[in-house]
Tab-separated table of C-alpha atoms in Angstrom:
chain	number	residue	atom	x	y	z
A	1	UNK	CA	104.283	70.860	125.412
A	2	UNK	CA	107.794	69.902	124.350
A	3	UNK	CA	109.968	73.036	124.593
A	4	UNK	CA	111.951	72.074	121.480
A	5	UNK	CA	108.699	71.964	119.521
A	6	UNK	CA	107.632	75.239	121.128
A	7	UNK	CA	110.886	76.930	120.111
A	8	UNK	CA	110.740	75.891	116.459
A	9	UNK	CA	107.023	76.616	116.063
A	10	UNK	CA	107.416	80.053	117.664
A	11	UNK	CA	110.443	80.821	115.486
A	12	UNK	CA	108.475	79.781	112.397
A	13	UNK	CA	105.458	81.865	113.435
A	14	UNK	CA	107.582	84.953	114.026
A	15	UNK	CA	109.426	84.640	110.707
A	16	UNK	CA	106.357	83.843	108.638
A	17	UNK	CA	103.563	85.899	110.233
A	18	UNK	CA	104.305	88.940	108.084
A	19	UNK	CA	105.541	87.169	104.963
A	20	UNK	CA	102.974	86.453	102.211
A	21	UNK	CA	103.194	82.667	102.583
A	22	UNK	CA	100.684	81.946	105.404
A	23	UNK	CA	102.064	81.294	108.877
A	24	UNK	CA	98.789	79.689	109.964
A	25	UNK	CA	99.086	77.054	107.209
A	26	UNK	CA	102.591	76.195	108.387
A	27	UNK	CA	101.454	75.996	112.036
A	28	UNK	CA	98.760	73.520	110.991
A	29	UNK	CA	100.842	71.458	108.595
A	30	UNK	CA	104.297	71.261	110.185
A	31	UNK	CA	103.140	69.280	113.244
A	32	UNK	CA	101.176	66.976	110.946
A	33	UNK	CA	104.124	66.372	108.598
A	34	UNK	CA	106.592	65.856	111.481
A	35	UNK	CA	104.261	63.781	113.616
A	36	UNK	CA	104.234	66.315	116.453
A	37	UNK	CA	101.196	66.633	118.722
A	38	UNK	CA	98.911	69.588	118.093
A	39	UNK	CA	100.350	72.613	119.911
A	40	UNK	CA	96.932	73.678	121.203
A	41	UNK	CA	95.023	76.940	121.438
A	42	UNK	CA	97.094	78.363	124.306
A	43	UNK	CA	100.299	78.236	122.251
A	44	UNK	CA	98.589	79.800	119.227
A	45	UNK	CA	97.545	82.699	121.481
A	46	UNK	CA	101.092	83.040	122.837
A	47	UNK	CA	102.838	83.260	119.474
A	48	UNK	CA	100.278	85.771	118.215
A	49	UNK	CA	100.905	87.899	121.294
A	50	UNK	CA	104.592	87.775	120.413
A	51	UNK	CA	104.088	88.916	116.830
A	52	UNK	CA	101.707	91.667	117.996
A	53	UNK	CA	104.367	92.970	120.384
A	54	UNK	CA	106.913	92.952	117.552
A	55	UNK	CA	104.874	95.007	115.108
A	56	UNK	CA	103.730	97.489	117.762
A	57	UNK	CA	107.308	98.073	118.936
A	58	UNK	CA	108.630	98.348	115.377
A	59	UNK	CA	106.019	100.926	114.338
A	60	UNK	CA	105.746	102.616	117.761
A	61	UNK	CA	106.692	106.124	116.584
A	62	UNK	CA	104.358	105.956	113.601
A	63	UNK	CA	101.540	104.594	115.741
A	64	UNK	CA	101.879	107.465	118.195
A	65	UNK	CA	101.516	109.991	115.363
A	66	UNK	CA	98.571	108.119	113.886
A	67	UNK	CA	96.812	107.948	117.258
A	68	UNK	CA	97.402	111.658	117.973
A	69	UNK	CA	96.068	112.745	114.573
A	70	UNK	CA	93.155	110.354	114.781
A	71	UNK	CA	92.122	111.690	118.206
A	72	UNK	CA	92.459	115.244	116.855
A	73	UNK	CA	90.236	114.413	113.878
A	74	UNK	CA	87.592	112.968	116.202
A	75	UNK	CA	87.768	115.956	118.546
A	76	UNK	CA	87.495	118.470	115.706
A	77	UNK	CA	85.040	116.354	113.679
A	78	UNK	CA	87.401	116.304	110.721
A	79	UNK	CA	88.178	120.025	110.804
A	80	UNK	CA	91.769	121.111	110.233
A	81	UNK	CA	94.774	119.139	109.015
A	82	UNK	CA	95.617	115.797	110.565
A	83	UNK	CA	98.050	114.085	108.157
A	84	UNK	CA	97.984	110.646	109.755
A	85	UNK	CA	94.307	110.583	110.739
A	86	UNK	CA	93.378	108.943	107.437
A	87	UNK	CA	95.666	106.027	108.236
A	88	UNK	CA	93.995	105.643	111.624
A	89	UNK	CA	90.552	105.594	110.045
A	90	UNK	CA	91.883	103.249	107.363
A	91	UNK	CA	93.064	100.775	110.001
A	92	UNK	CA	89.615	100.818	111.563
A	93	UNK	CA	87.663	100.527	108.306
A	94	UNK	CA	90.008	97.854	106.978
A	95	UNK	CA	89.491	95.732	110.069
A	96	UNK	CA	85.687	95.706	109.954
A	97	UNK	CA	85.214	93.120	107.146
A	98	UNK	CA	87.455	90.461	108.693
A	99	UNK	CA	85.993	91.137	112.127
A	100	UNK	CA	82.434	90.606	110.891
A	101	UNK	CA	83.394	87.611	108.736
A	102	UNK	CA	85.308	86.080	111.631
A	103	UNK	CA	82.331	86.323	113.984
A	104	UNK	CA	79.939	84.866	111.396
A	105	UNK	CA	82.140	82.149	109.901
A	106	UNK	CA	84.679	81.187	112.558
A	107	UNK	CA	83.116	77.841	113.495
A	108	UNK	CA	82.575	76.876	109.859
A	109	UNK	CA	86.136	77.786	108.894
A	110	UNK	CA	87.593	75.752	111.779
A	111	UNK	CA	85.405	72.734	111.089
A	112	UNK	CA	85.454	72.672	107.282
A	113	UNK	CA	88.469	74.585	105.910
A	114	UNK	CA	91.457	73.205	107.803
A	115	UNK	CA	91.844	70.224	105.481
A	116	UNK	CA	95.284	69.903	103.825
A	117	UNK	CA	93.819	70.064	100.306
A	118	UNK	CA	92.105	73.393	101.139
A	119	UNK	CA	95.404	74.794	102.418
A	120	UNK	CA	97.229	73.546	99.302
A	121	UNK	CA	94.634	75.029	96.958
A	122	UNK	CA	94.586	78.369	98.760
A	123	UNK	CA	98.395	78.461	98.784
A	124	UNK	CA	98.538	78.114	94.992
A	125	UNK	CA	95.497	80.194	93.985
A	126	UNK	CA	96.209	83.199	96.190
A	127	UNK	CA	99.898	83.026	95.334
A	128	UNK	CA	98.930	83.348	91.685
A	129	UNK	CA	96.654	86.287	92.458
A	130	UNK	CA	99.512	88.047	94.299
A	131	UNK	CA	101.734	87.651	91.246
A	132	UNK	CA	99.014	89.015	88.950
A	133	UNK	CA	98.434	91.990	91.261
A	134	UNK	CA	102.126	92.894	91.150
A	135	UNK	CA	102.274	92.363	87.393
A	136	UNK	CA	99.178	94.384	86.529
A	137	UNK	CA	98.999	96.938	89.359
A	138	UNK	CA	100.027	100.534	88.542
A	139	UNK	CA	102.209	100.881	91.693
A	140	UNK	CA	102.062	104.691	91.561
A	141	UNK	CA	100.289	105.628	94.796
A	142	UNK	CA	101.733	106.186	98.241
A	143	UNK	CA	100.105	105.814	101.653
A	144	UNK	CA	99.262	109.529	101.672
A	145	UNK	CA	96.784	108.849	98.871
A	146	UNK	CA	95.024	105.975	100.666
A	147	UNK	CA	91.300	106.698	101.111
A	148	UNK	CA	88.791	105.025	103.392
A	149	UNK	CA	87.312	103.329	100.311
A	150	UNK	CA	90.735	101.870	99.513
A	151	UNK	CA	91.041	100.662	103.109
A	152	UNK	CA	87.613	99.031	102.874
A	153	UNK	CA	88.568	97.176	99.694
A	154	UNK	CA	91.803	95.947	101.258
A	155	UNK	CA	89.756	94.950	104.304
A	156	UNK	CA	87.458	92.874	102.109
A	157	UNK	CA	90.520	91.163	100.646
A	158	UNK	CA	91.764	90.578	104.178
A	159	UNK	CA	88.556	88.723	105.093
A	160	UNK	CA	89.693	85.985	102.704
A	161	UNK	CA	92.589	85.310	105.066
A	162	UNK	CA	90.170	83.318	107.210
A	163	UNK	CA	90.756	80.533	104.688
A	164	UNK	CA	93.847	78.643	105.894
A	165	UNK	CA	96.685	78.948	103.367
A	166	UNK	CA	95.607	82.349	102.084
A	167	UNK	CA	98.062	84.471	104.124
A	168	UNK	CA	96.783	87.666	105.712
A	169	UNK	CA	99.908	89.498	104.652
A	170	UNK	CA	99.703	88.139	101.096
A	171	UNK	CA	96.052	88.940	100.534
A	172	UNK	CA	96.321	92.498	101.888
A	173	UNK	CA	99.385	93.029	99.702
A	174	UNK	CA	97.328	91.761	96.781
A	175	UNK	CA	94.546	94.220	97.582
A	176	UNK	CA	96.945	97.139	97.887
A	177	UNK	CA	98.663	96.328	94.591
A	178	UNK	CA	95.320	95.914	92.816
A	179	UNK	CA	94.453	99.435	93.969
A	180	UNK	CA	97.684	100.803	92.469
A	181	UNK	CA	99.704	101.255	95.684
A	182	UNK	CA	103.464	101.068	95.497
A	183	UNK	CA	104.872	97.817	96.845
A	184	UNK	CA	106.427	99.483	99.902
A	185	UNK	CA	103.187	101.376	100.648
A	186	UNK	CA	101.055	98.251	100.288
A	187	UNK	CA	103.425	96.304	102.577
A	188	UNK	CA	103.466	99.088	105.191
A	189	UNK	CA	99.668	99.319	105.320
A	190	UNK	CA	99.521	95.545	105.550
A	191	UNK	CA	101.696	95.701	108.676
A	192	UNK	CA	99.621	98.485	110.237
A	193	UNK	CA	96.406	96.622	109.441
A	194	UNK	CA	97.763	93.523	111.175
A	195	UNK	CA	97.752	95.258	114.574
A	196	UNK	CA	93.977	95.450	115.208
A	197	UNK	CA	93.423	92.098	113.472
A	198	UNK	CA	95.956	90.197	115.573
A	199	UNK	CA	94.713	91.972	118.703
A	200	UNK	CA	91.082	91.010	118.043
A	201	UNK	CA	91.911	87.449	117.001
A	202	UNK	CA	94.160	87.007	120.011
A	203	UNK	CA	91.441	88.423	122.266
A	204	UNK	CA	88.868	85.939	121.008
A	205	UNK	CA	91.315	83.036	121.389
A	206	UNK	CA	92.172	84.223	124.919
A	207	UNK	CA	88.481	84.178	125.880
A	208	UNK	CA	88.230	80.585	124.614
A	209	UNK	CA	91.437	79.716	126.472
A	210	UNK	CA	90.062	81.039	129.763
A	211	UNK	CA	87.075	78.733	129.391
A	212	UNK	CA	89.303	75.658	129.311
A	213	UNK	CA	89.761	73.682	132.510
A	214	UNK	CA	93.288	72.439	131.779
A	215	UNK	CA	96.007	74.820	133.074
A	216	UNK	CA	98.449	75.920	130.355
A	217	UNK	CA	102.174	75.189	130.260
A	218	UNK	CA	103.408	78.650	131.198
A	219	UNK	CA	107.053	77.910	130.399
A	220	UNK	CA	106.261	76.848	126.817
A	221	UNK	CA	103.912	79.837	126.437
A	222	UNK	CA	106.549	82.314	127.684
A	223	UNK	CA	109.078	80.765	125.329
A	224	UNK	CA	106.586	81.077	122.468
A	225	UNK	CA	105.965	84.796	123.179
A	226	UNK	CA	109.667	85.642	123.432
A	227	UNK	CA	110.858	83.706	120.378
A	228	UNK	CA	108.004	84.772	118.102
A	229	UNK	CA	108.402	88.418	119.144
A	230	UNK	CA	112.175	88.508	118.516
A	231	UNK	CA	112.005	86.658	115.197
A	232	UNK	CA	109.037	88.727	113.955
A	233	UNK	CA	110.743	91.991	114.891
A	234	UNK	CA	113.829	91.023	112.929
A	235	UNK	CA	111.710	89.987	109.941
A	236	UNK	CA	109.661	93.188	109.594
A	237	UNK	CA	112.438	95.544	108.463
A	238	UNK	CA	113.972	92.893	106.218
A	239	UNK	CA	110.661	92.243	104.465
A	240	UNK	CA	109.915	95.942	103.875
A	241	UNK	CA	113.320	96.390	102.227
A	242	UNK	CA	113.090	93.142	100.273
A	243	UNK	CA	109.622	93.745	98.820
A	244	UNK	CA	110.588	97.265	97.761
A	245	UNK	CA	113.749	96.130	95.958
A	246	UNK	CA	112.816	92.682	94.682
A	247	UNK	CA	109.026	92.373	94.875
A	248	UNK	CA	106.892	89.380	95.719
A	249	UNK	CA	108.072	87.005	92.990
A	250	UNK	CA	110.208	84.730	95.278
A	251	UNK	CA	107.292	84.322	97.689
A	252	UNK	CA	104.944	83.423	94.853
A	253	UNK	CA	107.403	80.748	93.646
A	254	UNK	CA	107.660	79.398	97.182
A	255	UNK	CA	103.869	79.207	97.461
A	256	UNK	CA	103.566	77.366	94.180
A	257	UNK	CA	106.250	74.882	95.208
A	258	UNK	CA	104.707	74.394	98.650
A	259	UNK	CA	101.290	73.859	97.111
A	260	UNK	CA	102.653	71.235	94.750
A	261	UNK	CA	104.353	69.413	97.638
A	262	UNK	CA	101.177	69.495	99.702
A	263	UNK	CA	99.058	68.148	96.842
A	264	UNK	CA	101.584	65.320	96.453
A	265	UNK	CA	101.885	64.465	100.154
A	266	UNK	CA	98.124	64.542	100.797
A	267	UNK	CA	97.030	63.209	97.408
A	268	UNK	CA	95.303	60.226	99.027
């Protein structure tokens, strides 16, 4: 794989993975629009490993507290106070729908839903839903008020992210805002929920990669991990501050503009 292509694709993945504009859609479309060869499964695994490293490192202190309280809640069968245990359970419950949907529909999604017009339509429709969720959502609840039922609903929203162009970050933000979470709380839970999802998706892709006979380009893969990790790490804090102060309006406008461009380019 051309290392220049690897650098720009990894940079794009890191910057866009956690923004509500669909990094997967860009990874599919940019090579098509620029005439680049498909980057292949191995590179997709590498850049996802990079973004996973970024979010784990960024939230490392919070994750330690969540894990400790979750283990305590399991050991005591829910007895006593474990402030962060609910978040741990929420991350598990919120991951179940996309995990099940991914196992059942993965082949169908990859064979039938990667068409440019599907990506364009999903980009516009789910962008509009994100705007409505921010406009109509109460935005009065913090993460401390998140229940397992809320996590399940957000998880059901997240399952829609299997459709290219939806944006995992965008659809989980939409779910959180629909449930009345504050923007910062919805964004934070979206980040936490990304950890098991990216881990599971990357694990499945790694299994498929190991079945391939062609040896990967380790230099390009290492570059992909490093660049996507660094760019994603820098993007996380910026996005949390931006969405709290400004909201999701600029991302919705971007999605609408991108969708219009895609409909025009692939109109034939």
